[in-house]
Coordinates of C-alpha atoms in Angstrom, one line a residue:
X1 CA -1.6 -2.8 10.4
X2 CA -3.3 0.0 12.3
X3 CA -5.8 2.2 11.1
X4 CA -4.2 5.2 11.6
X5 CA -1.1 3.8 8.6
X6 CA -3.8 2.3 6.2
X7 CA -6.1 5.7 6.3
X8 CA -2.5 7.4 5.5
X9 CA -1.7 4.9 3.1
X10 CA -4.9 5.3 1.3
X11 CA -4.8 9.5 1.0
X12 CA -1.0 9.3 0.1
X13 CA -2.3 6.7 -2.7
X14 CA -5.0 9.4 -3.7
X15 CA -2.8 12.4 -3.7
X16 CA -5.6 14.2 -1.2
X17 CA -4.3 16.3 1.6
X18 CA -5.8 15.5 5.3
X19 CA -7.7 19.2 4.7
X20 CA -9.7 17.7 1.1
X21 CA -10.1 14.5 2.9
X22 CA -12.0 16.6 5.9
X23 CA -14.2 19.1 3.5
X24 CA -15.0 15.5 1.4
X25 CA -16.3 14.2 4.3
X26 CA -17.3 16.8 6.3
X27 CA -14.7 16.1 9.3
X28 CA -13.4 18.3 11.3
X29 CA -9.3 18.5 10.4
X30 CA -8.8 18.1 14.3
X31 CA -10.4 15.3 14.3
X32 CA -9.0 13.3 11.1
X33 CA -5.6 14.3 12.5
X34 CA -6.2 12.9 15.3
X35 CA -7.0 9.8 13.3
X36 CA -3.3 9.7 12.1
X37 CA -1.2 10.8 14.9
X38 CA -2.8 10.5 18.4
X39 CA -4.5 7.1 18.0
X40 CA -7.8 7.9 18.0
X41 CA -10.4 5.8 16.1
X42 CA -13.5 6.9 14.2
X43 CA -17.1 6.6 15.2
X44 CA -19.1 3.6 13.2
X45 CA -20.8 6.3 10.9
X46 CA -17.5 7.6 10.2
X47 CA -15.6 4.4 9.5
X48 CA -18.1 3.4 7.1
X49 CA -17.9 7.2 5.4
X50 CA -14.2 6.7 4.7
X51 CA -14.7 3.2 3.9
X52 CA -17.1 4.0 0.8
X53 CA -14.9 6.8 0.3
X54 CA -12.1 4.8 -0.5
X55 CA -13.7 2.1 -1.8
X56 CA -12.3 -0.5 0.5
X57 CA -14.0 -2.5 3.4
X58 CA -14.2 -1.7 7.4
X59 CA -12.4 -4.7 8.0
X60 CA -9.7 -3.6 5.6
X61 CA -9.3 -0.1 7.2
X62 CA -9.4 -1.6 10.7
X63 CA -6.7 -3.9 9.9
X64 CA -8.4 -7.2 10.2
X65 CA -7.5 -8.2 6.7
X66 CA -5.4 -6.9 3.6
X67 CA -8.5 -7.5 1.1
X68 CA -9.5 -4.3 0.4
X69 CA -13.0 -4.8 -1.7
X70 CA -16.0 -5.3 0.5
X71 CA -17.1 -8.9 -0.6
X72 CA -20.0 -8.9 -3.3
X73 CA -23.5 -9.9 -1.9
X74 CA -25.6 -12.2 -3.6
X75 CA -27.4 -9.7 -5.7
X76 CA -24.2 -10.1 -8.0
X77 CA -25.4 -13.1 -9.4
X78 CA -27.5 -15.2 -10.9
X79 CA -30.0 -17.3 -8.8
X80 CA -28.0 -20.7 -9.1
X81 CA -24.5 -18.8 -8.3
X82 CA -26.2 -17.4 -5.3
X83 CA -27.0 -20.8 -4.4
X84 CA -23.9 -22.3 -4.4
X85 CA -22.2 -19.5 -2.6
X86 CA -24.6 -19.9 0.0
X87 CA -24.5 -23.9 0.2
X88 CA -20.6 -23.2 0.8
X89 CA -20.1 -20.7 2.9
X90 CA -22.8 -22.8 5.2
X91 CA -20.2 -25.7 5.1
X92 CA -16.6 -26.6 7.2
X93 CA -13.6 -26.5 6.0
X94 CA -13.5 -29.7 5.0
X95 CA -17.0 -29.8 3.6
X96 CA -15.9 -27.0 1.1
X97 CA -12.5 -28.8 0.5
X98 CA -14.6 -31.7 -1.0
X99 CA -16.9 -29.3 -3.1
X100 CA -14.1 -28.0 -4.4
X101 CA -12.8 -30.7 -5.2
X102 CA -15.8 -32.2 -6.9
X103 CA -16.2 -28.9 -8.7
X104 CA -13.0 -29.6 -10.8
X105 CA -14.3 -33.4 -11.3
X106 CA -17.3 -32.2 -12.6
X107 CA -15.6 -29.4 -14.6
X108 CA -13.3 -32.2 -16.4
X109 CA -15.6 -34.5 -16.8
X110 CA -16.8 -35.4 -20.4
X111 CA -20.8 -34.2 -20.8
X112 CA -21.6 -36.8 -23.2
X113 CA -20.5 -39.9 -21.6
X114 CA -23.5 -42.0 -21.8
X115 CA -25.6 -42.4 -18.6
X116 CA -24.9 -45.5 -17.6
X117 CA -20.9 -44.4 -17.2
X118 CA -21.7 -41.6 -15.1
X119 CA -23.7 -43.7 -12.9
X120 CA -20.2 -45.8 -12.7
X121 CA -18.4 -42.9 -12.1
X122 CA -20.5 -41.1 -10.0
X123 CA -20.8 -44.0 -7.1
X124 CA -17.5 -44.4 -7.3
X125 CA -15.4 -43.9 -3.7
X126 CA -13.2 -41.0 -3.4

């Protein structure tokens, strides 16, 4: 989708005329409306104005993806969570297919089975 559709999407969605959008953000109305109808495209410190504006990423008002939340950053959680994210986002595909997977092991697995179970269980071959 091009930007010029999702920045009209987004101010249809908010009820805001192109002229509020422009005094919000201190655009000239020539210019915004040349956002939505002659193709033109923002400069960085103006994408990243209507981004926080509308709450949605760069990427999503570029068109690169349909998620419209920036992603969270690290700082949103805890130390171990941070971690984790960061251990799998450093991994391949397939690498984070088999974390995954032995997330949900680990998840069903029964706590209190005694030690030397786990030990069983754990060297088993997948």
């Amino acid at each position: 989708m091009k930007f010029s559709t999702r920045l009209e999407n987004l101010l249809e969605e908010r009820n805001l005329t192109k002229r509020q959008l422009a005094l919000e953000l201190h655009i000239a109305p020539s210019t915004l409306n040349g956002y939505l109808r002659r193709g033109r495209e923002p400069d960085y410190d103006t994408l990243i104005s209507l981004a926080g504006y509308f709450q949605v990423s760069t990427d999503y008002l570029l068109g690169v993806t349909d998620i419209r939340r920036p992603y969270y950053t690290l700082e949103c959680y805890d130390d171990k969570e941070g971690e984790l994210l960061e251990t799998y986002r450093s991994l391949g595909p397939q690498e984070q297919n088999y974390l995954i997977k032995q997330a949900h092991i680990y998840h069903e697995q029964d706590l209190d089975t005694p030690v030397s179970q786990e030990k069983e269980w754990l060297t088993r071959e997948f």
